[in-house]
Amino acid sequence: MLKRPKPDKPRIGQRSVWDFPRPPAVERETREVRIEFGGVVIARTSGALKVLETSHPPVYFVPRGDFEPGVLRPSEKVSTSCEWKGWATYHDVVMNERVASAAGFSYEDPVRSFERIRGMVNVYAGPMDACYVGDERVTPQPGDFYSGWITSDVSGPFKGIPGSWGW
């Protein structure tokens, strides 16, 4: 069994992801969230929600209506299951001849405790040109499985780094 890693000491103004709850919690994001892809802003919202889960940077969900029309299309990726939220439906992100396959996902029928994120879309930051929370450009969560967005107000270490699969 893998031991829990030693959390980084949070600096002033930071929250440790190791203090995030399990099962996860949903919080309103007070800062604007912006996503750029294909050389344009494809989503901008002041209505984002974030899911906070132990060892993960926040996962930001944007209301579907705050994406530019036609940017999201159904993906061929088979849905996946989260033990907390339910079944995820994947979306390709499309803009100006560019396609990021299965770069977004939503929970169309989440479990009751995650009803607040029903139909909202999370986008993996890595395939995008840039993602922002407020004026800060985010860093994608390490690895290719998780979709958290790292900002300067969270401290790790973050799940997704080599050797963290069993955390």
Coordinates of C-alpha atoms in Angstrom, one line a residue:
M1 CA 0.0 0.0 0.0
L2 CA 1.3 3.4 -0.9
K3 CA 1.8 5.9 1.8
R4 CA 0.2 9.3 1.6
P5 CA 2.8 11.8 0.5
K6 CA 3.9 14.6 2.7
P7 CA 1.9 17.7 1.8
D8 CA 3.7 20.8 0.7
K9 CA 3.4 23.6 3.3
P10 CA 0.9 26.1 2.0
R11 CA 2.1 29.7 1.6
I12 CA 0.0 32.6 2.7
G13 CA -3.2 32.7 0.6
Q14 CA -2.9 29.0 -0.5
R15 CA -5.0 26.0 0.4
S16 CA -3.5 22.6 0.4
V17 CA -5.2 20.1 -1.8
W18 CA -4.6 17.6 1.0
D19 CA -7.1 19.5 3.1
F20 CA -9.8 19.1 0.3
P21 CA -12.5 16.6 1.3
R22 CA -13.1 13.0 0.3
P23 CA -15.8 12.6 -1.0
P24 CA -15.3 15.8 -3.0
A25 CA -17.1 19.0 -2.5
V26 CA -18.6 21.5 -5.0
E27 CA -17.9 25.3 -4.5
R28 CA -18.8 28.3 -6.5
E29 CA -15.8 30.0 -8.2
T30 CA -15.9 33.8 -7.6
R31 CA -13.4 34.7 -10.3
E32 CA -14.0 34.7 -14.0
V33 CA -13.0 31.6 -15.8
R34 CA -11.9 31.9 -19.5
I35 CA -10.8 29.2 -22.0
E36 CA -9.0 29.9 -25.2
F37 CA -8.7 27.5 -28.2
G38 CA -8.0 27.9 -31.9
G39 CA -6.9 31.5 -31.3
V40 CA -10.2 32.7 -29.7
V41 CA -12.0 32.8 -26.4
I42 CA -14.3 29.8 -26.6
A43 CA -15.8 30.2 -23.1
R44 CA -16.0 32.9 -20.5
T45 CA -18.1 32.7 -17.3
S46 CA -18.6 34.2 -13.9
G47 CA -20.8 31.1 -13.1
A48 CA -18.2 28.4 -12.8
L49 CA -18.3 25.7 -10.1
K50 CA -15.2 23.8 -8.9
V51 CA -15.0 20.3 -7.5
L52 CA -12.5 20.0 -4.7
E53 CA -11.1 16.5 -3.9
T54 CA -8.2 15.3 -1.7
S55 CA -4.9 15.4 -3.6
H56 CA -6.3 17.0 -6.7
P57 CA -6.2 20.6 -7.9
P58 CA -9.7 22.0 -8.5
V59 CA -11.7 20.8 -11.4
Y60 CA -13.6 23.8 -13.0
F61 CA -17.0 23.3 -14.5
V62 CA -18.4 25.9 -16.9
P63 CA -22.1 26.3 -17.8
R64 CA -22.6 24.9 -21.3
G65 CA -24.3 28.1 -22.4
D66 CA -21.1 30.0 -21.7
F67 CA -19.3 28.3 -24.5
E68 CA -19.4 29.7 -28.0
P69 CA -22.0 28.0 -30.2
G70 CA -20.6 24.9 -32.0
V71 CA -17.4 24.6 -29.9
L72 CA -18.6 21.4 -28.2
R73 CA -19.6 18.3 -30.1
P74 CA -20.2 14.7 -28.9
S75 CA -17.0 12.7 -28.7
E76 CA -16.6 9.1 -29.8
K77 CA -14.8 8.4 -26.4
V78 CA -16.7 5.9 -24.3
S79 CA -18.1 7.4 -21.1
T80 CA -16.2 6.8 -17.9
S81 CA -17.4 6.4 -14.3
C82 CA -16.5 8.4 -11.2
E83 CA -17.2 6.8 -7.9
W84 CA -18.5 10.1 -6.6
K85 CA -20.1 11.9 -9.5
G86 CA -21.5 9.2 -11.8
W87 CA -21.0 8.7 -15.6
A88 CA -19.1 11.3 -17.6
T89 CA -20.0 12.1 -21.2
Y90 CA -17.1 13.4 -23.4
H91 CA -17.0 16.3 -25.8
D92 CA -14.6 17.2 -28.6
V93 CA -13.6 20.9 -28.6
V94 CA -13.7 22.4 -32.1
M95 CA -12.6 25.8 -33.4
N96 CA -11.0 27.2 -36.6
E97 CA -10.2 23.8 -38.1
R98 CA -8.7 22.6 -34.8
V99 CA -10.1 19.6 -32.9
A100 CA -9.2 18.5 -29.4
S101 CA -10.7 15.1 -29.1
A102 CA -12.4 14.2 -25.8
A103 CA -11.0 17.4 -24.3
G104 CA -14.1 18.1 -22.3
F105 CA -16.6 16.2 -20.2
S106 CA -19.9 16.6 -18.4
Y107 CA -22.1 14.7 -16.1
E108 CA -25.6 14.7 -17.7
D109 CA -27.1 12.6 -14.9
P110 CA -24.9 12.9 -11.9
V111 CA -25.5 11.4 -8.5
R112 CA -27.7 13.5 -6.3
S113 CA -24.9 15.1 -4.3
F114 CA -23.4 16.5 -7.5
E115 CA -26.6 17.8 -9.0
R116 CA -25.1 21.3 -9.1
I117 CA -22.7 20.3 -12.0
R118 CA -25.4 18.7 -14.1
G119 CA -24.7 19.5 -17.8
M120 CA -21.8 21.8 -17.0
V121 CA -18.5 21.1 -18.9
N122 CA -15.0 20.7 -17.6
V123 CA -12.2 21.1 -20.2
Y124 CA -8.7 19.6 -19.9
A125 CA -6.4 22.6 -19.8
G126 CA -3.5 20.8 -21.6
P127 CA -5.0 20.7 -25.1
M128 CA -6.3 24.3 -24.9
D129 CA -4.3 27.4 -25.9
A130 CA -4.8 28.7 -22.4
C131 CA -7.2 28.5 -19.5
Y132 CA -7.5 31.3 -16.9
V133 CA -9.0 31.7 -13.4
G134 CA -9.2 35.4 -12.9
D135 CA -6.2 36.8 -14.6
E136 CA -4.0 33.8 -13.8
R137 CA -3.1 31.3 -16.5
V138 CA -3.6 27.8 -15.1
T139 CA -1.2 24.9 -15.3
P140 CA -2.8 21.5 -16.2
Q141 CA -2.8 18.8 -13.6
P142 CA 0.0 16.4 -14.3
G143 CA -0.7 13.2 -16.3
D144 CA -3.3 12.6 -18.9
F145 CA -6.1 11.2 -16.8
Y146 CA -7.1 14.0 -14.5
S147 CA -8.4 17.4 -15.4
G148 CA -7.6 19.7 -12.6
W149 CA -6.4 23.3 -13.0
I150 CA -3.4 24.4 -10.9
T151 CA -3.3 28.0 -9.8
S152 CA -1.1 29.8 -7.3
D153 CA -3.7 29.5 -4.6
V154 CA -3.3 25.7 -4.2
S155 CA -0.4 23.7 -2.9
G156 CA 0.4 20.0 -3.6
P157 CA 1.8 17.6 -4.3
F158 CA -0.9 16.9 -6.9
K159 CA -2.2 13.5 -7.9
G160 CA -1.1 12.7 -11.5
I161 CA 2.7 13.0 -10.9
P162 CA 4.7 9.8 -11.5
G163 CA 4.0 7.3 -8.7
S164 CA 0.8 8.9 -7.5
W165 CA -1.7 6.5 -9.1
G166 CA -2.5 4.8 -5.7
W167 CA -2.8 7.9 -3.6

